Short mmCIF file of C-alpha atoms in Angstrom, two decimals:
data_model
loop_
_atom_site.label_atom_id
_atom_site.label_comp_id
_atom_site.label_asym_id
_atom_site.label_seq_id
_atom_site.Cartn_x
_atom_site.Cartn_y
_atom_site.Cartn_z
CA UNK A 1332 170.80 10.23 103.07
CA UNK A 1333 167.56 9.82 104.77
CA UNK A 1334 167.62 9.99 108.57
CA UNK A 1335 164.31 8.06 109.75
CA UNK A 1336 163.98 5.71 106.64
CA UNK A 1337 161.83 7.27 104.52
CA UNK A 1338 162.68 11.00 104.44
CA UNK A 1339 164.60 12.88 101.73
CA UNK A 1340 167.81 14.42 103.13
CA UNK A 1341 168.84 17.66 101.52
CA UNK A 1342 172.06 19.14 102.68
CA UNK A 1343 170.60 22.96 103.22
CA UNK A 1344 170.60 22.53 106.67
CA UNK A 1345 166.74 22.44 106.91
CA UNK A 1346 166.30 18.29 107.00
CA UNK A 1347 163.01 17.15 106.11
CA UNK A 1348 161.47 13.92 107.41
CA UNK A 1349 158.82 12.45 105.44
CA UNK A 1350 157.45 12.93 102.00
CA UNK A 1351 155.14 15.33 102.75
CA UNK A 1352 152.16 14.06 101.09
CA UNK A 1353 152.30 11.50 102.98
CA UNK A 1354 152.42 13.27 105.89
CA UNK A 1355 149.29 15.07 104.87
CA UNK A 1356 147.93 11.55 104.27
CA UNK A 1357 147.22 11.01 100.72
CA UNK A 1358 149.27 8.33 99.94
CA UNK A 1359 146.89 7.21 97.67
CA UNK A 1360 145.30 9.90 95.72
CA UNK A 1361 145.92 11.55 92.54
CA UNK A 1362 149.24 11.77 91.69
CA UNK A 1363 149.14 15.19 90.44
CA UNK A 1364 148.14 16.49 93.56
CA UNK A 1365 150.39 14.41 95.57
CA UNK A 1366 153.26 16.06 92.84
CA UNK A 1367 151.06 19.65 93.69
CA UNK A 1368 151.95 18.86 97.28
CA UNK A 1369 155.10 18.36 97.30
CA UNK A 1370 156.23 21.14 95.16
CA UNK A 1371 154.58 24.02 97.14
CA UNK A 1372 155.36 22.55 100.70
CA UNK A 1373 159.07 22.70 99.38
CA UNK A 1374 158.46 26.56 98.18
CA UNK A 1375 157.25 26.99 101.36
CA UNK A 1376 159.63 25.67 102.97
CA UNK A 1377 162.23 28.24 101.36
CA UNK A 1378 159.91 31.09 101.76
CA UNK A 1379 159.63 30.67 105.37
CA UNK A 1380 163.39 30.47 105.77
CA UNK A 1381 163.74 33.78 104.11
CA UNK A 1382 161.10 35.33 106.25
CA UNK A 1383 163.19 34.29 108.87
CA UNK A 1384 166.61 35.37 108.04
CA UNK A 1385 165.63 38.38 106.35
CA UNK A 1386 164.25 38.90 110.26
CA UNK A 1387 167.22 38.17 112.06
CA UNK A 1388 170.11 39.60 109.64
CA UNK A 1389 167.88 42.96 109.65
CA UNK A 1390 169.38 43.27 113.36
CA UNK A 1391 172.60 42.02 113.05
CA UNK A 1392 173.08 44.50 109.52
CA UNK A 1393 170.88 47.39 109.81
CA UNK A 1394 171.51 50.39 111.17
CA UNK A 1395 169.62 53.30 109.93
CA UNK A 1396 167.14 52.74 106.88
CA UNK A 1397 168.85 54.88 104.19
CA UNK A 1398 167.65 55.71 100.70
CA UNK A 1399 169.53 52.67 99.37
CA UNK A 1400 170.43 49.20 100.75
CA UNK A 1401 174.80 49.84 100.55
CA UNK A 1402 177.06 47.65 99.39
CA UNK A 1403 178.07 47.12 103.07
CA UNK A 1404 174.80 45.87 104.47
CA UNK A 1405 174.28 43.94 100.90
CA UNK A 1406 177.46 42.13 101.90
CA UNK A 1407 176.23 41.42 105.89
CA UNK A 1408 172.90 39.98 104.24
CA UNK A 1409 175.03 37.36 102.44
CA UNK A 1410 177.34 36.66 105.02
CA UNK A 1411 174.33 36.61 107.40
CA UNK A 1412 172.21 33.91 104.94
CA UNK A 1413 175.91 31.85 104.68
CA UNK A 1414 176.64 31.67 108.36
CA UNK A 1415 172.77 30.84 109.18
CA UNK A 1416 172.70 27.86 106.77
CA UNK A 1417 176.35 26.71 108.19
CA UNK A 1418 175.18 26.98 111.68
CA UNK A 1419 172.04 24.94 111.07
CA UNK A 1420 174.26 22.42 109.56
CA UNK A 1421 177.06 22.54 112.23
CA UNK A 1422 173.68 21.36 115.00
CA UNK A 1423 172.54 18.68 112.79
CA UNK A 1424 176.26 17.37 112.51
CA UNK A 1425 177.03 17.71 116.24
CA UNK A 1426 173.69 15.96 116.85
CA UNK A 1427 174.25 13.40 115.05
CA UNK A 1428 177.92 12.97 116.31
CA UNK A 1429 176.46 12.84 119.87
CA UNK A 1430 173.63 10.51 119.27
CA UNK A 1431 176.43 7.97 117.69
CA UNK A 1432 179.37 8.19 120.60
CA UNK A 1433 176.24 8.25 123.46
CA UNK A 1434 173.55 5.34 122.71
CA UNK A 1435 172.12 6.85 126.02
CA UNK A 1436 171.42 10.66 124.67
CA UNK A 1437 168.04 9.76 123.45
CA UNK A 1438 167.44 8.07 126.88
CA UNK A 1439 168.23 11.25 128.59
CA UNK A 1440 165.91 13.34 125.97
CA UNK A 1441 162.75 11.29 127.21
CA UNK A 1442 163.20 11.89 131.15
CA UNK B 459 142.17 40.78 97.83
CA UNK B 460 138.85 39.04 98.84
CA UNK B 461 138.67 37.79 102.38
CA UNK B 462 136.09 35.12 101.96
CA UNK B 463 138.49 31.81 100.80
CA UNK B 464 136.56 29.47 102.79
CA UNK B 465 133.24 29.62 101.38
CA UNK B 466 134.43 29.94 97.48
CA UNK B 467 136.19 26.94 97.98
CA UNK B 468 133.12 25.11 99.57
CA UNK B 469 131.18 26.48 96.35
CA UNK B 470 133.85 24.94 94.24
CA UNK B 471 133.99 21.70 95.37
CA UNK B 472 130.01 20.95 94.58
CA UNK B 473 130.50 22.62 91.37
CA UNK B 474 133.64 20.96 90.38
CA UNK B 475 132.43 17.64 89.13
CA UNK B 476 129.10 18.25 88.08
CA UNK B 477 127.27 15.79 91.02
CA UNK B 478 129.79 12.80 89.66
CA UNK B 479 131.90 13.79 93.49
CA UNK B 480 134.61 13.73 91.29
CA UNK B 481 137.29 17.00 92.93
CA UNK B 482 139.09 19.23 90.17
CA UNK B 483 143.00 19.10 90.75
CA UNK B 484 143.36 22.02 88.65
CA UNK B 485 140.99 24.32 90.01
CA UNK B 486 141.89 23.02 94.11
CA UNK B 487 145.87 24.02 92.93
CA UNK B 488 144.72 27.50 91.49
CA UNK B 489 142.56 28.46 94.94
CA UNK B 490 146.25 27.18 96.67
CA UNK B 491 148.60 28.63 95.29
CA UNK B 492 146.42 31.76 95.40
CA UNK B 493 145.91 31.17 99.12
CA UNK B 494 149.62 30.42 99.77
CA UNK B 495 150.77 33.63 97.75
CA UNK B 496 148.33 35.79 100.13
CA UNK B 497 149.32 33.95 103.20
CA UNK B 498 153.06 34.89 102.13
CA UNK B 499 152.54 38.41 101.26
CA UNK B 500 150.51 39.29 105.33
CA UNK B 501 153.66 37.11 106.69
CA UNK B 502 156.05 39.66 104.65
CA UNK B 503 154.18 42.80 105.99
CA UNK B 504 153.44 41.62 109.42
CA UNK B 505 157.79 41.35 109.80
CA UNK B 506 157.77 44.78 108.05
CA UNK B 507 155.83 46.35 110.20
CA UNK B 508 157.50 45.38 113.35
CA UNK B 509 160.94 45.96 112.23
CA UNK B 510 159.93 49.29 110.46
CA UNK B 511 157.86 50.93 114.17
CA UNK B 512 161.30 49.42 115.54
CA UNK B 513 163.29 51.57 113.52
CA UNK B 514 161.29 54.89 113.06
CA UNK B 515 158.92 55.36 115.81
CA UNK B 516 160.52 56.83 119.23
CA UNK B 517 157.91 57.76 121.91
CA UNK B 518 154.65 57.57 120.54
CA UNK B 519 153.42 61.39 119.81
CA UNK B 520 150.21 62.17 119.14
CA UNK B 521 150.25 60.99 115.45
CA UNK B 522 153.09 59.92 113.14
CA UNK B 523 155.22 62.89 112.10
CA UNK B 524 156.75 64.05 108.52
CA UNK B 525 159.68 62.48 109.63
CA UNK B 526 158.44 59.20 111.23
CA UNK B 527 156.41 58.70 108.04
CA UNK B 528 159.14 59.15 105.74
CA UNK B 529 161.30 56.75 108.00
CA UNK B 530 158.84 54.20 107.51
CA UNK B 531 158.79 54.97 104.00
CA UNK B 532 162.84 54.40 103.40
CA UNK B 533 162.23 51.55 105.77
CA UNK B 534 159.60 49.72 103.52
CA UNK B 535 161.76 49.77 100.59
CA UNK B 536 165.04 48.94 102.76
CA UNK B 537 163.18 45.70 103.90
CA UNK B 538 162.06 45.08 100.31
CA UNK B 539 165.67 45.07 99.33
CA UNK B 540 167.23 42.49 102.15
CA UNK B 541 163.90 39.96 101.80
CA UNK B 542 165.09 40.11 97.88
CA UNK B 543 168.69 39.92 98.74
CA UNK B 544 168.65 37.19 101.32
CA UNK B 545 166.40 35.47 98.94
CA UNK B 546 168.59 35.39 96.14
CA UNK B 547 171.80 34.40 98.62
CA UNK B 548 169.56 31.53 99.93
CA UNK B 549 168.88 30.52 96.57
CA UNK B 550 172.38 30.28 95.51
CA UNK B 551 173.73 28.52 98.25
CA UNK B 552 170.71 25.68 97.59
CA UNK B 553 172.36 25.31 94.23
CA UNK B 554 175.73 25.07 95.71
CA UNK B 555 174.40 22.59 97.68
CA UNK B 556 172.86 20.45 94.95
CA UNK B 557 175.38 20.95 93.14
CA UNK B 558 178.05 19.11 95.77
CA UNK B 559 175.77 15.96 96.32
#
């Protein structure tokens, strides 16, 4: 599940790395805080995502503000959030699929 | 909402321990999440705004018109709604997620 030995793998699409305490280096200190850490970068993490798709799926399913969100635009918003997470997925797939048939993709990232 | 964060928390810190230089966990996590729930709620209104002068403001008159303002108003409320619906569909699909691993 982890993709640079070390990270924690979730299947949301989002893939995170490292631990992200230790990223902040503070490997060793208090393990509440490193607990602290962890927890709220992971909120975070989900509240910027909805920042973000609550941006883009406001273009692709609003029209005209009305006095009520309808059951119409409701439904775009969850197809919108569904199709966002799938496509995230689908690049990290294909990614990975083309780093394993092409040893020399990462080559060709560095030129 | 108070804008001066940086120098309470410098306060804090020499307070905290009593002179042992000893940090409190609780009261850095309080000042935090405080600071991250602020952060969050300019990040919401900054998006709002944009998409909401998008929506209700044509060519820029003079001032903003009974109309314009109640646009914005519908607008606010609108954008409210799809931050709290996308929110909730995220959420759900995390815990279809989870619960496939």
């Amino acid at each position: 599940r982890s993709r640079c030995g070390g990270g924690k793998g979730n299947r949301d699409g989002t893939g995170e790395e490292m631990d992200s305490s230790s990223a902040a280096g503070l490997s060793g200190a208090d393990p509440q805080l490193q607990r602290f850490i962890e927890v709220e970068t992971q909120k975070q993490r989900f509240q910027q995502l909805v920042h973000q798709m609550t941006e883009l799926c406001w273009e692709k399913c609003m029209d005209k503000p009305g006095p009520k969100l309808d059951s119409r635009a409701e439904t775009c918003f969850v197809n919108c959030v569904e199709r966002f997470i799938d496509t995230s997925q689908f690049i990290l797939n294909r990614l990975e699929q083309t780093q394993k048939s092409k040893s020399a993709f990462s080559e060709s990232l560095s030129d | 909402m108070e804008s001066s964060f940086g120098s309470d928390f410098g306060s804090d810190f020499s307070s905290g321990g009593g002179g042992s230089g000893k940090l409190d966990p609780g009261l850095i996590m309080e000042q935090v999440k405080v600071q991250i729930a602020v952060a969050n709620a300019q990040e919401l209104l900054q998006r709002m705004t944009d998409k909401c002068f998008r929506k209700c403001i044509g060519k820029p008159g003079g001032s903003l018109d009974n109309s314009e303002q109640k646009c914005i108003a519908m607008c606010m409320d609108r954008y409210m709604d799809s931050w709290n619906t996308v929110s909730r569909a995220y959420n759900s699909r995390l815990q279809r997620e989870r619960a496939n691993m």
